[in-house]
CSV table of C-alpha atoms in Angstrom, one decimal:
chain,number,residue,atom,x,y,z
A,1,UNK,CA,40.2,61.0,61.0
A,2,UNK,CA,39.9,64.4,59.2
A,3,UNK,CA,41.5,65.1,55.9
A,4,UNK,CA,43.0,68.5,55.4
A,5,UNK,CA,46.3,70.3,55.1
A,6,UNK,CA,47.9,73.2,53.3
A,7,UNK,CA,47.1,73.7,49.7
A,8,UNK,CA,50.2,73.4,47.4
A,9,UNK,CA,51.6,76.5,45.8
A,10,UNK,CA,51.3,76.5,42.0
A,11,UNK,CA,54.5,75.0,40.6
A,12,UNK,CA,55.5,74.1,37.0
A,13,UNK,CA,56.3,70.5,36.2
A,14,UNK,CA,59.7,70.1,34.8
A,15,UNK,CA,58.9,69.6,31.2
A,16,UNK,CA,61.0,68.0,28.5
A,17,UNK,CA,60.1,69.5,25.1
A,18,UNK,CA,60.6,67.0,22.2
A,19,UNK,CA,61.6,68.6,19.0
A,20,UNK,CA,62.3,67.3,15.5
A,21,UNK,CA,66.0,68.1,16.1
A,22,UNK,CA,66.3,66.1,19.3
A,23,UNK,CA,68.6,63.1,18.8
A,24,UNK,CA,66.8,59.8,19.1
A,25,UNK,CA,67.7,57.8,22.2
A,26,UNK,CA,70.1,54.9,21.5
A,27,UNK,CA,68.3,51.8,20.0
A,28,UNK,CA,64.9,53.5,19.8
A,29,UNK,CA,62.9,52.0,16.9
A,30,UNK,CA,61.9,54.4,14.3
A,31,UNK,CA,58.9,52.4,13.0
A,32,UNK,CA,56.4,49.8,14.3
A,33,UNK,CA,54.4,49.9,17.5
A,34,UNK,CA,55.0,52.2,20.4
A,35,UNK,CA,57.4,50.4,22.6
A,36,UNK,CA,59.6,51.4,25.5
A,37,UNK,CA,63.1,50.2,26.3
A,38,UNK,CA,61.7,47.4,28.6
A,39,UNK,CA,59.6,45.9,25.8
A,40,UNK,CA,56.2,47.2,26.9
A,41,UNK,CA,53.9,48.1,24.0
A,42,UNK,CA,51.5,51.0,24.3
A,43,UNK,CA,47.9,50.2,23.3
A,44,UNK,CA,46.0,52.7,25.4
A,45,UNK,CA,45.9,56.5,25.6
A,46,UNK,CA,44.2,58.4,28.3
A,47,UNK,CA,43.1,61.9,27.2
A,48,UNK,CA,42.4,64.7,29.8
A,49,UNK,CA,39.9,67.1,28.3
A,50,UNK,CA,40.1,69.7,31.1
A,51,UNK,CA,41.6,70.2,34.6
A,52,UNK,CA,38.4,71.7,35.8
A,53,UNK,CA,36.0,69.8,38.0
A,54,UNK,CA,32.7,70.6,39.8
A,55,UNK,CA,33.6,68.4,42.8
A,56,UNK,CA,36.6,68.9,45.1
A,57,UNK,CA,37.5,65.3,46.2
A,58,UNK,CA,40.0,65.3,49.0
A,59,UNK,CA,42.3,62.8,47.4
A,60,UNK,CA,42.5,64.7,44.2
A,61,UNK,CA,42.0,68.5,44.6
A,62,UNK,CA,42.6,71.3,47.1
A,63,UNK,CA,39.5,72.9,48.5
A,64,UNK,CA,40.2,76.6,47.7
A,65,UNK,CA,41.1,78.6,44.6
A,66,UNK,CA,42.9,76.6,42.0
A,67,UNK,CA,45.1,78.1,39.2
A,68,UNK,CA,43.3,76.5,36.3
A,69,UNK,CA,45.1,76.0,33.0
A,70,UNK,CA,44.3,79.0,30.8
A,71,UNK,CA,41.7,78.1,28.1
A,72,UNK,CA,44.0,79.1,25.2
A,73,UNK,CA,46.5,76.4,26.4
A,74,UNK,CA,44.0,73.6,26.3
A,75,UNK,CA,44.2,71.4,23.3
A,76,UNK,CA,41.4,71.9,20.7
A,77,UNK,CA,39.3,69.0,19.4
A,78,UNK,CA,41.2,69.2,16.1
A,79,UNK,CA,44.5,68.9,18.0
A,80,UNK,CA,43.3,66.0,20.1
A,81,UNK,CA,42.0,64.1,17.1
A,82,UNK,CA,45.3,64.6,15.3
A,83,UNK,CA,47.2,63.2,18.2
A,84,UNK,CA,44.8,60.2,18.3
A,85,UNK,CA,45.2,59.6,14.6
A,86,UNK,CA,49.0,59.6,14.9
A,87,UNK,CA,48.9,57.3,18.0
A,88,UNK,CA,46.5,54.9,16.3
A,89,UNK,CA,48.8,54.6,13.4
A,90,UNK,CA,51.4,53.3,15.9
A,91,UNK,CA,49.1,50.8,17.5
A,92,UNK,CA,47.0,52.6,20.1
A,93,UNK,CA,43.6,50.9,20.1
A,94,UNK,CA,41.8,52.1,23.2
A,95,UNK,CA,41.0,55.6,24.5
A,96,UNK,CA,39.7,56.9,27.8
A,97,UNK,CA,38.5,60.5,28.2
A,98,UNK,CA,39.2,61.9,31.6
A,99,UNK,CA,39.6,65.2,33.5
A,100,UNK,CA,39.2,67.0,35.8
A,101,UNK,CA,35.6,66.3,34.9
A,102,UNK,CA,35.4,65.5,31.2
A,103,UNK,CA,31.7,66.2,30.9
A,104,UNK,CA,32.4,69.9,31.7
A,105,UNK,CA,34.1,70.2,28.4
A,106,UNK,CA,31.6,71.7,25.9
A,107,UNK,CA,31.0,69.5,22.9
A,108,UNK,CA,32.3,66.3,24.5
A,109,UNK,CA,29.7,64.3,22.6
A,110,UNK,CA,31.1,65.7,19.3
A,111,UNK,CA,34.6,64.8,20.3
A,112,UNK,CA,33.6,61.3,21.3
A,113,UNK,CA,32.0,60.7,17.9
A,114,UNK,CA,35.1,62.0,16.1
A,115,UNK,CA,37.5,59.8,18.0
A,116,UNK,CA,35.3,56.7,17.6
A,117,UNK,CA,35.7,57.1,13.8
A,118,UNK,CA,39.5,57.2,13.9
A,119,UNK,CA,40.8,54.1,12.0
A,120,UNK,CA,42.4,51.7,14.4
A,121,UNK,CA,40.6,52.8,17.5
A,122,UNK,CA,38.5,50.0,18.9
A,123,UNK,CA,36.9,51.6,21.9
A,124,UNK,CA,36.4,55.1,23.5
A,125,UNK,CA,35.4,55.1,27.2
A,126,UNK,CA,35.3,57.8,29.9
A,127,UNK,CA,35.9,58.4,33.6
A,128,UNK,CA,33.4,60.8,35.2
A,129,UNK,CA,32.0,61.8,38.5
A,130,UNK,CA,28.6,61.1,37.1
A,131,UNK,CA,27.0,64.5,38.0
A,132,UNK,CA,26.1,65.4,34.4
A,133,UNK,CA,25.2,61.9,33.2
A,134,UNK,CA,21.5,62.3,33.6
A,135,UNK,CA,21.6,64.9,30.8
A,136,UNK,CA,24.4,63.4,28.7
A,137,UNK,CA,24.4,59.6,28.9
A,138,UNK,CA,22.1,59.0,26.0
A,139,UNK,CA,24.0,61.4,23.8
A,140,UNK,CA,27.3,59.8,24.7
A,141,UNK,CA,26.0,56.4,23.9
A,142,UNK,CA,24.7,57.7,20.5
A,143,UNK,CA,28.2,59.2,19.9
A,144,UNK,CA,29.7,55.8,20.3
A,145,UNK,CA,31.0,55.8,23.9
A,146,UNK,CA,31.5,52.2,24.8
A,147,UNK,CA,32.1,52.1,28.6
A,148,UNK,CA,32.0,54.4,31.5
A,149,UNK,CA,33.8,54.5,34.9
A,150,UNK,CA,31.9,56.5,37.6
A,151,UNK,CA,33.7,57.7,40.6
A,152,UNK,CA,31.8,57.0,43.8
A,153,UNK,CA,33.7,56.7,47.1
A,154,UNK,CA,30.9,56.4,49.6
A,155,UNK,CA,27.2,55.4,49.7
A,156,UNK,CA,26.8,57.3,52.9
A,157,UNK,CA,25.5,60.8,52.3
A,158,UNK,CA,27.5,62.6,55.0
A,159,UNK,CA,30.7,60.7,54.1
A,160,UNK,CA,30.2,61.4,50.4
A,161,UNK,CA,29.9,65.1,51.3
A,162,UNK,CA,33.1,65.0,53.3
A,163,UNK,CA,35.0,63.3,50.6
A,164,UNK,CA,33.8,65.3,47.6
A,165,UNK,CA,33.0,68.5,49.5
A,166,UNK,CA,29.6,68.4,47.6
A,167,UNK,CA,26.2,67.1,48.8
A,168,UNK,CA,25.4,65.3,45.6
A,169,UNK,CA,25.2,61.6,46.3
A,170,UNK,CA,21.7,61.3,45.0
A,171,UNK,CA,22.7,63.0,41.8
A,172,UNK,CA,25.6,60.6,41.2
A,173,UNK,CA,23.3,57.6,41.8
A,174,UNK,CA,20.9,59.2,39.2
A,175,UNK,CA,23.9,59.3,36.8
A,176,UNK,CA,24.6,55.7,37.3
A,177,UNK,CA,21.0,54.8,36.5
A,178,UNK,CA,21.1,57.1,33.4
A,179,UNK,CA,24.2,55.3,32.2
A,180,UNK,CA,22.5,52.0,32.6
A,181,UNK,CA,19.3,53.2,30.9
A,182,UNK,CA,21.3,54.5,27.9
A,183,UNK,CA,23.0,51.1,27.5
A,184,UNK,CA,26.5,52.2,28.3
A,185,UNK,CA,28.5,49.1,29.0
A,186,UNK,CA,30.6,48.2,30.9
A,187,UNK,CA,29.7,50.4,33.9
A,188,UNK,CA,32.5,50.4,36.5
A,189,UNK,CA,32.3,52.1,39.8
A,190,UNK,CA,35.6,53.5,41.0
A,191,UNK,CA,36.0,53.8,44.8
A,192,UNK,CA,39.2,55.2,46.3
A,193,UNK,CA,39.5,53.5,49.7
A,194,UNK,CA,41.2,55.4,52.6
A,195,UNK,CA,41.9,53.9,56.0
A,196,UNK,CA,39.9,55.5,58.7
A,197,UNK,CA,37.7,57.3,56.2
A,198,UNK,CA,35.7,54.9,54.1
A,199,UNK,CA,37.4,51.6,54.5
A,200,UNK,CA,34.4,50.3,56.4
A,201,UNK,CA,32.3,50.6,53.2
A,202,UNK,CA,34.0,47.9,51.1
A,203,UNK,CA,31.5,45.2,52.2
A,204,UNK,CA,28.6,47.8,51.8
A,205,UNK,CA,29.7,48.5,48.2
A,206,UNK,CA,29.9,44.9,47.3
A,207,UNK,CA,26.4,44.1,48.8
A,208,UNK,CA,24.9,47.1,47.0
A,209,UNK,CA,26.4,46.1,43.6
A,210,UNK,CA,25.1,42.5,44.0
A,211,UNK,CA,21.6,43.9,44.5
A,212,UNK,CA,21.6,46.2,41.4
A,213,UNK,CA,19.3,45.3,38.5
A,214,UNK,CA,22.1,46.1,36.1
A,215,UNK,CA,25.7,44.7,35.9
A,216,UNK,CA,28.1,46.9,37.8
A,217,UNK,CA,31.7,46.2,38.6
A,218,UNK,CA,33.0,48.0,41.7
A,219,UNK,CA,36.7,48.7,41.5
A,220,UNK,CA,38.4,49.6,44.8
A,221,UNK,CA,41.5,51.8,44.3
A,222,UNK,CA,44.3,52.1,46.8
A,223,UNK,CA,44.9,55.8,47.9
A,224,UNK,CA,47.8,57.1,45.8
A,225,UNK,CA,50.1,60.0,46.5
A,226,UNK,CA,48.6,62.3,43.8
A,227,UNK,CA,46.3,64.4,46.0
A,228,UNK,CA,46.0,68.1,45.7
A,229,UNK,CA,46.3,68.9,49.4
A,230,UNK,CA,49.4,66.8,50.2
A,231,UNK,CA,47.7,64.7,52.9
A,232,UNK,CA,48.8,61.3,51.5
A,233,UNK,CA,50.7,59.0,53.9
A,234,UNK,CA,51.3,55.3,53.7
A,235,UNK,CA,49.1,54.9,56.9
A,236,UNK,CA,46.1,56.0,54.8
A,237,UNK,CA,46.5,53.2,52.3
A,238,UNK,CA,44.0,50.4,52.8
A,239,UNK,CA,45.6,47.5,51.0
A,240,UNK,CA,44.3,45.0,48.4
A,241,UNK,CA,44.7,42.2,51.0
A,242,UNK,CA,42.5,44.0,53.4
A,243,UNK,CA,39.9,44.7,50.7
A,244,UNK,CA,39.8,41.0,49.9
A,245,UNK,CA,39.4,40.2,53.5
A,246,UNK,CA,36.2,42.2,53.7
A,247,UNK,CA,34.9,40.7,50.4
A,248,UNK,CA,35.2,37.2,51.9
A,249,UNK,CA,32.9,38.1,54.7
A,250,UNK,CA,30.1,38.0,52.1
A,251,UNK,CA,31.2,34.7,50.6
A,252,UNK,CA,33.9,32.8,48.8
A,253,UNK,CA,35.6,34.7,46.0
A,254,UNK,CA,37.8,33.5,43.2
A,255,UNK,CA,40.1,35.3,40.8
A,256,UNK,CA,38.9,36.0,37.3
A,257,UNK,CA,41.3,35.5,34.3
A,258,UNK,CA,42.9,39.0,34.0
A,259,UNK,CA,44.5,40.8,31.2
A,260,UNK,CA,47.9,41.5,32.7
A,261,UNK,CA,47.8,45.1,31.3
A,262,UNK,CA,44.5,45.8,33.1
A,263,UNK,CA,45.3,47.8,36.3
A,264,UNK,CA,42.4,46.1,38.1
A,265,UNK,CA,42.8,42.5,39.4
A,266,UNK,CA,39.3,41.0,39.0
A,267,UNK,CA,37.4,38.7,41.4
A,268,UNK,CA,34.0,37.1,41.3
A,269,UNK,CA,31.8,35.7,44.0
A,270,UNK,CA,31.5,31.9,43.9
A,271,UNK,CA,27.7,32.2,43.9
A,272,UNK,CA,27.8,34.0,40.6
A,273,UNK,CA,26.4,37.3,42.0
A,274,UNK,CA,28.9,40.0,41.2
A,275,UNK,CA,32.4,40.8,40.0
A,276,UNK,CA,34.7,43.3,41.6
A,277,UNK,CA,38.2,44.6,41.0
A,278,UNK,CA,41.1,46.0,43.0
A,279,UNK,CA,43.6,48.5,41.7
A,280,UNK,CA,46.6,48.1,44.0
A,281,UNK,CA,49.0,50.6,42.7
A,282,UNK,CA,50.7,51.1,46.0
A,283,UNK,CA,50.9,47.6,47.5
A,284,UNK,CA,51.1,45.5,44.3
A,285,UNK,CA,52.3,47.7,41.5
A,286,UNK,CA,51.6,46.5,38.0
A,287,UNK,CA,54.3,48.5,36.2
A,288,UNK,CA,55.8,45.5,34.4
A,289,UNK,CA,52.6,45.1,32.2
A,290,UNK,CA,51.6,48.8,31.8
A,291,UNK,CA,50.4,49.6,28.3
A,292,UNK,CA,49.1,53.1,28.6
A,293,UNK,CA,50.3,56.7,28.3
A,294,UNK,CA,48.5,60.0,29.1
A,295,UNK,CA,47.9,63.2,27.2
A,296,UNK,CA,47.2,66.2,29.5
A,297,UNK,CA,44.6,68.8,28.7
A,298,UNK,CA,47.4,71.2,27.8
A,299,UNK,CA,49.1,68.9,25.4
A,300,UNK,CA,51.8,67.1,27.4
A,301,UNK,CA,52.6,63.4,27.0
A,302,UNK,CA,53.1,61.6,30.4
A,303,UNK,CA,54.5,58.1,30.0
A,304,UNK,CA,53.6,57.2,33.6
A,305,UNK,CA,50.9,58.4,36.0
A,306,UNK,CA,53.8,59.2,38.5
A,307,UNK,CA,56.1,60.7,35.9
A,308,UNK,CA,58.1,63.8,37.0
A,309,UNK,CA,58.8,64.7,33.4
A,310,UNK,CA,56.4,65.6,30.6
A,311,UNK,CA,56.9,65.9,26.9
A,312,UNK,CA,55.3,68.8,25.1
A,313,UNK,CA,53.2,68.1,22.0
A,314,UNK,CA,51.3,71.4,21.9
A,315,UNK,CA,54.4,73.3,20.9
A,316,UNK,CA,54.8,70.9,17.9
A,317,UNK,CA,51.1,70.8,17.0
A,318,UNK,CA,50.9,74.6,17.0
A,319,UNK,CA,54.3,75.2,15.5
A,320,UNK,CA,53.7,73.7,12.1
A,321,UNK,CA,55.3,70.3,12.8
A,322,UNK,CA,54.3,67.4,10.5
A,323,UNK,CA,52.8,64.1,11.6
A,324,UNK,CA,56.1,62.3,11.4
A,325,UNK,CA,57.7,64.8,13.7
A,326,UNK,CA,54.8,64.6,16.2
A,327,UNK,CA,55.0,60.7,16.0
A,328,UNK,CA,58.7,60.8,16.7
A,329,UNK,CA,58.2,63.0,19.7
A,330,UNK,CA,55.6,60.6,21.1
A,331,UNK,CA,57.9,57.6,20.3
A,332,UNK,CA,60.8,59.3,22.3
A,333,UNK,CA,58.5,59.9,25.3
A,334,UNK,CA,57.4,56.3,25.3
A,335,UNK,CA,60.9,54.9,24.8
A,336,UNK,CA,62.4,56.6,27.9
A,337,UNK,CA,59.6,55.4,30.3
A,338,UNK,CA,61.1,54.1,33.5
A,339,UNK,CA,60.8,50.6,34.7
A,340,UNK,CA,58.3,51.6,37.4
A,341,UNK,CA,57.3,54.1,40.0
A,342,UNK,CA,59.0,54.0,43.4
A,343,UNK,CA,56.1,54.5,45.8
A,344,UNK,CA,57.2,53.3,49.3
A,345,UNK,CA,60.8,53.2,48.2
A,346,UNK,CA,63.8,55.5,48.7
A,347,UNK,CA,64.0,57.9,45.8
A,348,UNK,CA,60.3,58.3,45.2
A,349,UNK,CA,59.5,61.9,44.1
A,350,UNK,CA,55.8,62.9,44.1
A,351,UNK,CA,54.7,64.5,40.8
A,352,UNK,CA,54.1,68.3,41.2
A,353,UNK,CA,50.8,67.9,39.3
A,354,UNK,CA,47.9,66.4,41.2
A,355,UNK,CA,45.5,63.9,39.7
A,356,UNK,CA,43.0,66.5,38.4
A,357,UNK,CA,45.7,68.2,36.4
A,358,UNK,CA,47.2,64.9,35.1
A,359,UNK,CA,44.0,63.1,34.0
A,360,UNK,CA,42.6,60.1,35.8
């Protein structure tokens, strides 16, 4: 099967701008942790540093020209740190830096060090394609980065080139080795599995991970409808059940005790050689235990990966609003979070932003 299709026209996401004068939703708490109306408490914030990327993965970005966010609309490091300090005061404990490709943002090591020092933040991790890790892994470790997720969807060079539109498999493998040498832990390998494309590599990935001299956790991700070329269909989703079936060809597997808020359901091989995860956002949604929100590179809060509304913080940050006003805007955005996305259900509306513009 060949992936392709028309590139989407640039379209603005319908944005809700939270202001100090906005009335608070009924029953919304004005203090305490960040909680939504269904009782879910936000502990994690994913921060997109840029929408730009040096790869063009078919499940994320269109191949041609992309209308990047203008640089003056991207949050500065001071603005990002301010949002983190405000969120940390409301109970956010863990940060993940994403993109686009976050290592393309100049000074990312400096930002990492600044965020690590924010009171209340227990860990700062990153999701990257790994291309720049050979140069940056040691500096990121020195800055305090705790863990790293590296996207790798194929161990076959030709297939890797087809999926990323770049011939850089060896470079990504070098990046994984550099992360291990620098002492970044945990190292998680994220593989988006697509039926008819790379679904035959699940067993290959697991055998590869079991043979590595360092501890790697491969996490298989069901293909989600956030691609930049509008090729997603339910038929391309290779499900968690099918992934487990391939894993059991290697040997018996058993579930690991999972944090319900972790998107990956973890498993280990009974022989003790290897742990792997499955993120089944499509076939087994985990919305009921979701504890994360997202900050886009241009300063919008998204209370769900599949949200069709965003809440503008940049206007407040650059308009002279105080911390209490910004905190109230974040609290409103969290409070109105929906019960869950509707993938595969009537009423599902695909977000107008693709994954690269949202933040992974």
